[in-house]
Tab-separated table of C-alpha atoms in Angstrom:
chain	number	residue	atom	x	y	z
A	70	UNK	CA	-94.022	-111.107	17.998
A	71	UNK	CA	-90.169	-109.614	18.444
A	72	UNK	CA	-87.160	-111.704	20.279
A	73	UNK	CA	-88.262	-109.896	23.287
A	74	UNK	CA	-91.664	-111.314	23.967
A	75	UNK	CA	-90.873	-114.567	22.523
A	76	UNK	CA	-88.124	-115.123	25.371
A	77	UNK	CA	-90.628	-113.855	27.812
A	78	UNK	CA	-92.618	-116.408	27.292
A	79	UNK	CA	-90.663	-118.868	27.455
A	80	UNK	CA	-88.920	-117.692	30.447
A	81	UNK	CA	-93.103	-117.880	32.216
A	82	UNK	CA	-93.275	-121.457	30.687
A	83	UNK	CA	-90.060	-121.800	32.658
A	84	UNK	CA	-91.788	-120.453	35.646
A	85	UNK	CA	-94.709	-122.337	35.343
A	86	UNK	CA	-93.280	-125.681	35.221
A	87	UNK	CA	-91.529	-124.159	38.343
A	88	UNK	CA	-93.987	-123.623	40.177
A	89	UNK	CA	-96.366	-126.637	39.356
A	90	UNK	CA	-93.092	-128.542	40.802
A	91	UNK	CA	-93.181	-126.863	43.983
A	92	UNK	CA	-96.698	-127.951	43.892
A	93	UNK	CA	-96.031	-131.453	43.514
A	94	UNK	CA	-93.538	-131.463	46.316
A	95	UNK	CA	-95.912	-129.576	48.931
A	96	UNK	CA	-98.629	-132.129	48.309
A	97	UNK	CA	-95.769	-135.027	48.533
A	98	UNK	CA	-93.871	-133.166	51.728
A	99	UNK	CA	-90.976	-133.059	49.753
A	100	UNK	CA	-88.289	-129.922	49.637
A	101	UNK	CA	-89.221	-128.134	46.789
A	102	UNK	CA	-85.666	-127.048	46.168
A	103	UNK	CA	-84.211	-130.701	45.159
A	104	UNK	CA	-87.178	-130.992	43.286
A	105	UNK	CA	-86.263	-127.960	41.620
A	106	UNK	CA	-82.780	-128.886	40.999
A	107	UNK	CA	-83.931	-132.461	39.787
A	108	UNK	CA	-86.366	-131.208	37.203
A	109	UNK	CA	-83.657	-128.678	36.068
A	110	UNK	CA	-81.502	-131.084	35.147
A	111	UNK	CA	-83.796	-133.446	33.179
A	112	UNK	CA	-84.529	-130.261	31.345
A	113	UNK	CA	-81.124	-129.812	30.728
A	114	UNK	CA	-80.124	-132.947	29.549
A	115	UNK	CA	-83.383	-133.546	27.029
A	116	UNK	CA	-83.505	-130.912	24.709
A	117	UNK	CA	-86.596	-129.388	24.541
A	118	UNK	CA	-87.144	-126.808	21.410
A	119	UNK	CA	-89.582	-124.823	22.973
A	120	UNK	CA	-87.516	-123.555	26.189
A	121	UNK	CA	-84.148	-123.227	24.094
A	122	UNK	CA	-84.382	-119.649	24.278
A	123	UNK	CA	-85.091	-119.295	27.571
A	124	UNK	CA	-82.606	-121.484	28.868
A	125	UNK	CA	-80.155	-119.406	26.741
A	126	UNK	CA	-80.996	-116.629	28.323
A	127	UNK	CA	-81.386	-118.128	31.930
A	128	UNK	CA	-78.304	-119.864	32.411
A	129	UNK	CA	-76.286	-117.894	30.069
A	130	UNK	CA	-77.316	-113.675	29.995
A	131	UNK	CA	-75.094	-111.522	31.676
A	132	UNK	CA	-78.611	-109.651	32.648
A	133	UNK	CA	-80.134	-112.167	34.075
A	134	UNK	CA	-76.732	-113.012	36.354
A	135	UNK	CA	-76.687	-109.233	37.542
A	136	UNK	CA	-80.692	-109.885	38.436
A	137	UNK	CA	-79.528	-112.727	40.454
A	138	UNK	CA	-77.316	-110.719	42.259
A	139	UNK	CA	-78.791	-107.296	42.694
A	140	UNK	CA	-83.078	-108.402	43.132
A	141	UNK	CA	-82.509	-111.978	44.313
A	142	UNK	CA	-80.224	-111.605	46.929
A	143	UNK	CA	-81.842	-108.352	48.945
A	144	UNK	CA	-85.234	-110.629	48.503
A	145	UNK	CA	-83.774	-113.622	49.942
A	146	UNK	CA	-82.048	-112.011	52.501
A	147	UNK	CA	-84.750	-109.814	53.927
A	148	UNK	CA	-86.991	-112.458	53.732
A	149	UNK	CA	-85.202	-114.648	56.049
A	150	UNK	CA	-84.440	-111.583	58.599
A	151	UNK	CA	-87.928	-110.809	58.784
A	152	UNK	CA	-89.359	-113.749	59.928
A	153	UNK	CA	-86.316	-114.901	62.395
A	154	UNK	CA	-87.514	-113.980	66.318
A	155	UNK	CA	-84.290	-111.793	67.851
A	156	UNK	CA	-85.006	-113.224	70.862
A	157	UNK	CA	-84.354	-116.662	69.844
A	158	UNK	CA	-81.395	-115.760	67.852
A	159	UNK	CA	-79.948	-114.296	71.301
A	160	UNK	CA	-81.003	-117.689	73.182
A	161	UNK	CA	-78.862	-119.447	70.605
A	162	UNK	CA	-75.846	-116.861	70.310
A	163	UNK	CA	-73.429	-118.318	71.701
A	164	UNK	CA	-73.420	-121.371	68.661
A	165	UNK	CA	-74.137	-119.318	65.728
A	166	UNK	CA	-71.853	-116.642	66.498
A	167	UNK	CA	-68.836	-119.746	66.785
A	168	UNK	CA	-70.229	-120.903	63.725
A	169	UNK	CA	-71.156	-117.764	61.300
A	170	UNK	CA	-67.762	-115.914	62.499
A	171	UNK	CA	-65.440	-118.559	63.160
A	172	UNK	CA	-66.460	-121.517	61.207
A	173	UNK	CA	-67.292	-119.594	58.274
A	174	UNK	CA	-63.441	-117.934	58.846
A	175	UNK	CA	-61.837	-121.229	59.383
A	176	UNK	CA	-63.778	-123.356	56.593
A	177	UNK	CA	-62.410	-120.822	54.177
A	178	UNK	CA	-59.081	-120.879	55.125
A	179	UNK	CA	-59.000	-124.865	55.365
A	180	UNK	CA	-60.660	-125.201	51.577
A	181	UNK	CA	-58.543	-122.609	50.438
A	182	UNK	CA	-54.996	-123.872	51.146
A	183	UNK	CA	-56.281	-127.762	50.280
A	184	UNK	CA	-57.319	-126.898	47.148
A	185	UNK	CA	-54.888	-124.958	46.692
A	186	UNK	CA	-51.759	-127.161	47.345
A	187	UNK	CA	-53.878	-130.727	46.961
A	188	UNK	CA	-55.629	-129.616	43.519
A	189	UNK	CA	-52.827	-127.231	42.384
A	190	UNK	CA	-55.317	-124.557	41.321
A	191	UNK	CA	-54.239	-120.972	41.012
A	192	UNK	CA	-54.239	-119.344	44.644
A	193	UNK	CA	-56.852	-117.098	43.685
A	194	UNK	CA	-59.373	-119.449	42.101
A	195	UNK	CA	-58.843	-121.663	45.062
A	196	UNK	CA	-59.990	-118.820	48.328
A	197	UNK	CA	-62.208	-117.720	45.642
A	198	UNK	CA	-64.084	-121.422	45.478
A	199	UNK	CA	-63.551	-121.184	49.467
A	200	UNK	CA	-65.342	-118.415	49.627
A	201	UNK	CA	-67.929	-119.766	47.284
A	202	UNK	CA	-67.972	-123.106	49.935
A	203	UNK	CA	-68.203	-121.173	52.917
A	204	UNK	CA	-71.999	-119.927	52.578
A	205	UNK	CA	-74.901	-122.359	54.091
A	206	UNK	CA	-77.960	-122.511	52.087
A	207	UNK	CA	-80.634	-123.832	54.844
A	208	UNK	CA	-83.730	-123.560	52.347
A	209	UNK	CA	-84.027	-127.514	51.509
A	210	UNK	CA	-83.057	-128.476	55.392
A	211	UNK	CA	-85.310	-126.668	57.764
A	212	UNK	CA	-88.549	-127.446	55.054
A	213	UNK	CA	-87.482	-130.793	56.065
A	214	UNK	CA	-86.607	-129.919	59.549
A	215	UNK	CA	-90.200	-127.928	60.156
A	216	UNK	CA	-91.838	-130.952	58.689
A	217	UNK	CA	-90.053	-133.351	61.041
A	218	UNK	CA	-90.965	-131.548	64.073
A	219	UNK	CA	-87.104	-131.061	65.234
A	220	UNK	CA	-86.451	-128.204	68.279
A	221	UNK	CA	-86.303	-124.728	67.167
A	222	UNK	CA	-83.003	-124.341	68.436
A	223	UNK	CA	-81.286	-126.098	65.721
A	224	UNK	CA	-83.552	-124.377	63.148
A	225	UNK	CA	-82.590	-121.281	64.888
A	226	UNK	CA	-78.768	-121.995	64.622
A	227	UNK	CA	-78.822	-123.279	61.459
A	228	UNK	CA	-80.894	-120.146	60.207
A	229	UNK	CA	-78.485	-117.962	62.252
A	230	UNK	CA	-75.488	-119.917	60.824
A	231	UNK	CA	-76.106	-118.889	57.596
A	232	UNK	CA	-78.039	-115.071	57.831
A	233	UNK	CA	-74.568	-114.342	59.200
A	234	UNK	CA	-72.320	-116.385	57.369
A	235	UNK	CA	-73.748	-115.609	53.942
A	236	UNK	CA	-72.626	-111.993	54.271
A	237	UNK	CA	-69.022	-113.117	55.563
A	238	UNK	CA	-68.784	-115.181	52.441
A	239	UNK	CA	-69.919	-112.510	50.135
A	240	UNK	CA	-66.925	-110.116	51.930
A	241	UNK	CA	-64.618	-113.404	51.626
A	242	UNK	CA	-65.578	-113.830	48.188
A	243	UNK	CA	-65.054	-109.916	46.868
A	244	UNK	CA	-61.481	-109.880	48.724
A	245	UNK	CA	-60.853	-113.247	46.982
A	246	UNK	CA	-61.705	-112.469	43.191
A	247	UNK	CA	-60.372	-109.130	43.045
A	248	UNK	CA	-57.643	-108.179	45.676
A	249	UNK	CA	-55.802	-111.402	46.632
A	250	UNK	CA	-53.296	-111.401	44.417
A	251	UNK	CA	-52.334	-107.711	44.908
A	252	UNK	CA	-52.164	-108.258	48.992
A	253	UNK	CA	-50.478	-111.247	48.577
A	254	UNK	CA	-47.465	-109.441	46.883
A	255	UNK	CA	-47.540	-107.170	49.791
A	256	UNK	CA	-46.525	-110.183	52.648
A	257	UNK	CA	-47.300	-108.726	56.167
A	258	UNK	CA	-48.413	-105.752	55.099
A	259	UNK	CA	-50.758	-106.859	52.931
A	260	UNK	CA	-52.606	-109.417	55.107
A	261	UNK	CA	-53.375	-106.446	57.025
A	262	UNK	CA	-54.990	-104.345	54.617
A	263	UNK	CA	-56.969	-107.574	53.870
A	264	UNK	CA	-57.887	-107.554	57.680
A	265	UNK	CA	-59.136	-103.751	57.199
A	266	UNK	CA	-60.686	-104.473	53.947
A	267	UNK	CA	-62.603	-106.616	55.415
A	268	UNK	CA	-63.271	-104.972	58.778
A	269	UNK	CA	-64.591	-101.945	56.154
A	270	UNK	CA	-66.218	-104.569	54.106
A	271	UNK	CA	-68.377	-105.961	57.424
A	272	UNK	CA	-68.816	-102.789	59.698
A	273	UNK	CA	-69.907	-100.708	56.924
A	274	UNK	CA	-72.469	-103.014	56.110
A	275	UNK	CA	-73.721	-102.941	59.935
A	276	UNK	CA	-73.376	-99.063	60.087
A	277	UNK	CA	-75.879	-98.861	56.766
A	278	UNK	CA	-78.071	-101.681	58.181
A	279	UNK	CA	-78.432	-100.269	61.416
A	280	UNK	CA	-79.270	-97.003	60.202
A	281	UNK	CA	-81.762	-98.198	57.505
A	282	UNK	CA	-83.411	-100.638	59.933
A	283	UNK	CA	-83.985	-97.867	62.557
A	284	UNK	CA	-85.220	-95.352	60.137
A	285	UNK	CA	-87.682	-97.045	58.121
A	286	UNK	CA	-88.671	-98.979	61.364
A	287	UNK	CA	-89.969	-94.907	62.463
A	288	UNK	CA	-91.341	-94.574	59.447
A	289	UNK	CA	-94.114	-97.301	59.553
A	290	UNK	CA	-95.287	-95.800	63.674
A	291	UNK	CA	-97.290	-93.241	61.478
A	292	UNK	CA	-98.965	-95.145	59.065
A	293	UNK	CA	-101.071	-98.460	59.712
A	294	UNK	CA	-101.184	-99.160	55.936
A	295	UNK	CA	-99.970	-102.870	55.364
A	296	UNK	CA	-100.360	-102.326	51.213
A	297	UNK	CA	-97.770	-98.848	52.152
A	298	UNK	CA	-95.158	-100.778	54.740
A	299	UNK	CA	-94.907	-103.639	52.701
A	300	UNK	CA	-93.943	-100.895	50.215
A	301	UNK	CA	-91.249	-99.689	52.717
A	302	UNK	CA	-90.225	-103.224	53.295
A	303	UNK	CA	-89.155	-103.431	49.449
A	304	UNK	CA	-87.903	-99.996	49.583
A	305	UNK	CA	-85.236	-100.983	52.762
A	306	UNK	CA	-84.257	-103.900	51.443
A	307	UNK	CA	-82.860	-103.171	47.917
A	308	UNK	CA	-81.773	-99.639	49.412
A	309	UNK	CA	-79.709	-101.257	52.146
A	310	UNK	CA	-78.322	-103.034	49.197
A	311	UNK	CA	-77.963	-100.330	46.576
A	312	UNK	CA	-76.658	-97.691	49.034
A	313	UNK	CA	-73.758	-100.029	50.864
A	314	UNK	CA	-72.798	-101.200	47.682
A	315	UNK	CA	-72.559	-97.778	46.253
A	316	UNK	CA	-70.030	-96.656	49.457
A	317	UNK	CA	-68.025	-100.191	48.585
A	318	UNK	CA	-69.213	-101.945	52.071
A	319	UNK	CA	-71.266	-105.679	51.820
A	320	UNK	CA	-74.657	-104.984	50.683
A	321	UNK	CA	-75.739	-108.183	52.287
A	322	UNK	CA	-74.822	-107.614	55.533
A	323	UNK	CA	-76.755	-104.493	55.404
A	324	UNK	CA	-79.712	-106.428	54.262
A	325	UNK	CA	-79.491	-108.910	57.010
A	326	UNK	CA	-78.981	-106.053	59.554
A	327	UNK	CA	-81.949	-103.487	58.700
A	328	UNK	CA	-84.211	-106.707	58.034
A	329	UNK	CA	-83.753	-108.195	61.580
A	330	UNK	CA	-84.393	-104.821	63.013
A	331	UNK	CA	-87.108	-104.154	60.805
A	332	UNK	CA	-88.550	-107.183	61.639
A	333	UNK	CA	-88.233	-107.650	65.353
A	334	UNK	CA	-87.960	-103.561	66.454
A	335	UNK	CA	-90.044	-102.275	63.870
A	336	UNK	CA	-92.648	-105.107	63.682
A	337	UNK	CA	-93.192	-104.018	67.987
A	338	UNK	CA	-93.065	-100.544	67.456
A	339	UNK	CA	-95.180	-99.985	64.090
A	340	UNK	CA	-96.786	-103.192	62.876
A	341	UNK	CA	-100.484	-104.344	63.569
A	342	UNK	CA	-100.902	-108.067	63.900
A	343	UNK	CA	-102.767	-107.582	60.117
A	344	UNK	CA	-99.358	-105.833	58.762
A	345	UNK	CA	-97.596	-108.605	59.976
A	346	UNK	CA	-99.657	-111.074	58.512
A	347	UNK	CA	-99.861	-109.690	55.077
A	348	UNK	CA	-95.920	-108.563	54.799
A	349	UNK	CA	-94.934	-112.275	55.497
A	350	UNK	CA	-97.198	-113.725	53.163
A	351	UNK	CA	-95.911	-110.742	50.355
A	352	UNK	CA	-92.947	-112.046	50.582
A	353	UNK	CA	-93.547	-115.932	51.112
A	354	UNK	CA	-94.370	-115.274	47.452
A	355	UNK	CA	-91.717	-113.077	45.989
A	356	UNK	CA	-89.381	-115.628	47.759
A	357	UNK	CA	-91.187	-118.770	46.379
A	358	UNK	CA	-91.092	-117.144	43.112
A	359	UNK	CA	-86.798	-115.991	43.499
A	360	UNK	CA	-86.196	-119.823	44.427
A	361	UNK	CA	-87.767	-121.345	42.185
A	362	UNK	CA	-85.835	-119.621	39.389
A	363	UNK	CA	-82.745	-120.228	40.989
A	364	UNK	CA	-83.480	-123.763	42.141
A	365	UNK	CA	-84.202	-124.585	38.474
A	366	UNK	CA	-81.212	-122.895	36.794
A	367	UNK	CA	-78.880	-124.650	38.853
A	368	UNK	CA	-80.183	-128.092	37.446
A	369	UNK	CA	-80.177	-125.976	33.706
A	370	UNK	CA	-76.698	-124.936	33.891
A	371	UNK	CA	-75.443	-128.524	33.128
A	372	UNK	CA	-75.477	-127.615	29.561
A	373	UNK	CA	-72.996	-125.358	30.019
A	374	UNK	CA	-70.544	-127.088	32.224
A	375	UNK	CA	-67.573	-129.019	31.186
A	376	UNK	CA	-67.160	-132.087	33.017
A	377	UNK	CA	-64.669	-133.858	30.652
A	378	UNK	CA	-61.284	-134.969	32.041
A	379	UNK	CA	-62.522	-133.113	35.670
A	380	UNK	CA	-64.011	-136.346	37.307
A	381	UNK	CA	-60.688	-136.737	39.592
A	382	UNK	CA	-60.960	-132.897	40.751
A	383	UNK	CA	-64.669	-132.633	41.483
A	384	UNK	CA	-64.427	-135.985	43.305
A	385	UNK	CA	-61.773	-134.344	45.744
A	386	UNK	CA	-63.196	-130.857	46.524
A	387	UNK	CA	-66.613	-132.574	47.306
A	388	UNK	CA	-64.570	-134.461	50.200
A	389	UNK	CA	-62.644	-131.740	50.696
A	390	UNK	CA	-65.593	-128.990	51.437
A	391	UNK	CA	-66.888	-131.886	53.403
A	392	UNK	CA	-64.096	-132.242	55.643
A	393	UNK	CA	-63.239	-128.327	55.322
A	394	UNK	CA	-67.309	-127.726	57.101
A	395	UNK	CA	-66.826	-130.682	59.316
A	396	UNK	CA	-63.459	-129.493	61.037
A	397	UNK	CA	-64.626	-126.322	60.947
A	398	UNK	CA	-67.655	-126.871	62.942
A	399	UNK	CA	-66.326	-129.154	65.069
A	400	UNK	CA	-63.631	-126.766	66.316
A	401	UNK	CA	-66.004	-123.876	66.292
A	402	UNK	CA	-67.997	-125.443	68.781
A	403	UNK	CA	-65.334	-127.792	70.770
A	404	UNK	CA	-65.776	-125.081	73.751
A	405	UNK	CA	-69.274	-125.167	73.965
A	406	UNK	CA	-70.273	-126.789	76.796
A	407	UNK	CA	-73.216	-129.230	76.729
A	408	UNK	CA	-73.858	-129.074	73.199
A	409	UNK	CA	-75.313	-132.253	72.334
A	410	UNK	CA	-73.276	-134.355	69.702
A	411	UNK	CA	-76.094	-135.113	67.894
A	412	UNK	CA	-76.652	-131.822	67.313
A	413	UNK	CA	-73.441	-131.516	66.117
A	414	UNK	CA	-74.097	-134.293	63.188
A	415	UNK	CA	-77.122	-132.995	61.822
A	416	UNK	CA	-75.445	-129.338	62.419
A	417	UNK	CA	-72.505	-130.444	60.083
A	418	UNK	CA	-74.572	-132.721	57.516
A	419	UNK	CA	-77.152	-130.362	57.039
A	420	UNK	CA	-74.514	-127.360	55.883
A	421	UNK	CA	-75.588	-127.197	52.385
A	422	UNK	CA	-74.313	-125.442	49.505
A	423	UNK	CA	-77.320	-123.893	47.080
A	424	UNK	CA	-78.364	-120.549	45.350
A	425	UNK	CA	-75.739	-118.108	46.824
A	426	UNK	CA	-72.789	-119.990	45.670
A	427	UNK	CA	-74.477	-120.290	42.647
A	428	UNK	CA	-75.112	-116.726	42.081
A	429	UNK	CA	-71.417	-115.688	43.511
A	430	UNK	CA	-70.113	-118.308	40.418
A	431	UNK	CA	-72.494	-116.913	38.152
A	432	UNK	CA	-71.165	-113.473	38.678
A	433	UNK	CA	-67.639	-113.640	38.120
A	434	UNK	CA	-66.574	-111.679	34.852
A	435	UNK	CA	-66.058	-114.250	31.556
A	436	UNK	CA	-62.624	-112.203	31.732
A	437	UNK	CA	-61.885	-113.787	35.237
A	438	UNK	CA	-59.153	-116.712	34.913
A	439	UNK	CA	-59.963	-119.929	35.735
A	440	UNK	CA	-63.981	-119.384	35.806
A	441	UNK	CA	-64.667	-122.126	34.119
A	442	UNK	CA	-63.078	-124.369	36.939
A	443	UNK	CA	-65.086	-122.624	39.591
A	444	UNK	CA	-68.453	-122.914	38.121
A	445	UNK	CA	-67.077	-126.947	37.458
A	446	UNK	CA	-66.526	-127.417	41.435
A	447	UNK	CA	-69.451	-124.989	42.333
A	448	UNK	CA	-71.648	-126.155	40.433
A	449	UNK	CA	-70.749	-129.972	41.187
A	450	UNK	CA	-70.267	-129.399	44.958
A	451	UNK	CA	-73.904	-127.854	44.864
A	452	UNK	CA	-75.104	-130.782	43.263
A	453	UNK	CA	-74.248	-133.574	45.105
A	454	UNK	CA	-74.914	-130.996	48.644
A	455	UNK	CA	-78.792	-130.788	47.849
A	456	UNK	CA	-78.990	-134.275	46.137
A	457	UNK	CA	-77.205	-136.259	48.691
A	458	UNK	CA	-76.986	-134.393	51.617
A	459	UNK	CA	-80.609	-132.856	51.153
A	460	UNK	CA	-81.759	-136.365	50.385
A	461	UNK	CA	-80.271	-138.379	53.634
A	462	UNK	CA	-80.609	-135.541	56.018
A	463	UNK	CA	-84.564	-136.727	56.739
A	464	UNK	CA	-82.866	-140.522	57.835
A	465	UNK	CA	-80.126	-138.803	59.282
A	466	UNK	CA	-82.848	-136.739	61.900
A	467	UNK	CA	-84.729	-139.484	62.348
A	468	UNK	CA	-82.072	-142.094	63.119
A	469	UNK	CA	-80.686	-139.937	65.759
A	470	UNK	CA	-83.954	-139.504	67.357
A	471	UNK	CA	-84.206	-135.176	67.318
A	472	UNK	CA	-88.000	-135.627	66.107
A	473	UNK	CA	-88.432	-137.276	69.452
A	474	UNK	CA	-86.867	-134.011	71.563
A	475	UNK	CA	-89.464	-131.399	70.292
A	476	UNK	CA	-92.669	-133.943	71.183
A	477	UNK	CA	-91.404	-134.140	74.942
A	478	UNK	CA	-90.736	-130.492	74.487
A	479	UNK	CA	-94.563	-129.705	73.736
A	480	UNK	CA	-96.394	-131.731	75.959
């Protein structure tokens, strides 16, 4: 047996133990994610000869980052755009909109500067880390929100919040690790080729979305195939990707775009109610399958994280991405009228940090200075977002009585 198969073997024991977590936390009505994340890090700790290799190669393979990046993400992504109803993403537009475009803006520029004149890190390790802090991972939450019973409106927002946001970080965070320091020796001028950088960044990614969505939402009127349009599902997703990325405009934004056409336009025009069934259960598993792996490596990468002499630093950009998201959401949503306040708390608690900013970390060249002290906060920030936030949330909800709302709501 060579290196090859041994390591894929270990990397399925890997994914068995994943999955017989997930498992366990279905049958306990526990998020499977902090599960995950737990069991990841006992495995990290205890060393275990027989997954050394594939822990190696998990947490540490520069091919198994770029899979993270280029098959995780457009899976992820189009997962969650599928399955989200347009219609209630308009009813709630008005609050994910304030918070995807301006709270995501405004939480990146208020970790940004604190980091970077509280901590005294570089300027471009500290927007880079902002941009890392500025994506919502909303797995672990609305498992525990759908189990609760709390209104589809804040599962809406919250969803919305980060479909939206998550591509605005990704933009953020490719402006941040490879042009700041250029536009910044430009002044004026070049904040504004930041501003169009980004503006080509976003738009592009719409414009190849759009187009992708539409197209491939045609395609499926002539055929009433689900094993052949869940084919074309896979096919628009990682070619929304592949194709913005290859003109230089956000990949994930054309994900999220063609997906929520896709999935709303095309599923009217082109989907029978047995296509629809069968392409959200395809990729309930390809998704179950991407999380878990991700989930588990972010409890695995301990090994490989330096915590010495960083206690002090971690400590202070976990308050300060807490009080970075809860300024930022407050003010994103001061001129909403009527929103309720509890809303507003589980809105702001339940902003956690998870597999994206992982990924983003995970990405960033071994060249890139000052790496090691963003995977440090990342992967420390992460930590304590889906142990302790994930973990109180469930209280949190049921303190402030939202459980109650949806029961009214149904009878």
């Amino acid at each position: 047996m060579n290196h090859f198969d041994e390591t894929f073997i270990q990397v399925l024991i890997l994914l068995a133990i994943s999955i017989g977590v997930i498992a366990v936390a279905k049958k306990v009505n526990q998020p499977y994610s902090i599960a995950l994340v737990m069991v990841g890090l006992f495995l990290g700790l205890v060393r275990v000869p027989v997954l050394e290799d594939a822990e190696v190669f998990i947490t540490q393979s520069h091919v198994f980052q770029a899979i993270i990046i280029s098959l995780f993400l457009p899976i992820l992504l189009g997962d969650a755009t599928l399955k989200l109803p347009f219609s209630h993403l308009m009813e709630q537009r008005k609050p994910v909109l304030a918070l995807a475009f301006g709270g995501t803006l405004l939480s990146f520029l208020i970790i940004g500067l604190s980091v970077y004149w509280g901590l005294g890190l570089p300027l471009i390790v500290s927007f880079t880390f902002a941009a890392l802090m500025s994506a919502t991972d909303p797995i672990s939450v609305i498992s525990i929100f759908k189990s609760l019973g709390v209104p589809k409106n804040i599962v809406t927002i919250i969803e919305g919040e980060s479909l939206f946001n998550d591509g605005i970080a990704v933009v953020l965070f490719q402006i941040s690790s490879v042009y700041l320091l250029s536009y910044m020796e430009m002044g004026w001028a070049g904040i504004g080729s930041g501003i169009l950088l980004f503006l080509k960044f976003a738009l592009g990614g719409i414009l190849v979305g759009a187009i992708m969505g539409y197209v491939f939402s045609q395609l499926i009127r002539l055929y009433d195939d689900f094993p052949l349009e869940i084919g074309f599902s896979m096919l628009l997703f990682f070619g929304s990707y592949f194709i913005s990325e290859h003109f230089e405009v956000s990949g994930v934004i054309a994900v999220a775009v063609s997906g929520l056409i896709f999935g709303n336009y095309g599923a009217r025009v082109g989907m029978s109610e047995t296509t629809k069934t069968n392409i959200n259960s395809f990729w309930d598993v390809i998704t179950l399958v991407a999380n878990s792996l991700i989930f588990l490596m972010i409890g695995l990468e301990i090994k490989n994280i330096n915590f010495s002499d960083k206690w002090w630093l971690i400590l202070a950009a976990i308050v300060i991405v807490l009080l970075g998201r809860t300024i930022a959401l407050y003010t994103s949503l001061a001129a909403l009228r009527n929103f309720p306040g509890s809303w507003k708390s589980v809105l702001n608690w339940g902003g956690l940090k998870g597999s994206l900013s992982i990924a983003l970390a995970l990405s960033l060249p071994m060249s890139f200075e000052g790496r090691q002290d963003i995977l440090v906060l990342t992967f420390s920030v992460v930590l304590f977002s889906l142990l302790v936030q994930g973990l109180s949330i469930k209280p949190l909800v049921k303190k402030l009585g939202l459980t109650q709302d949806v029961h009214s709501t149904q009878k």
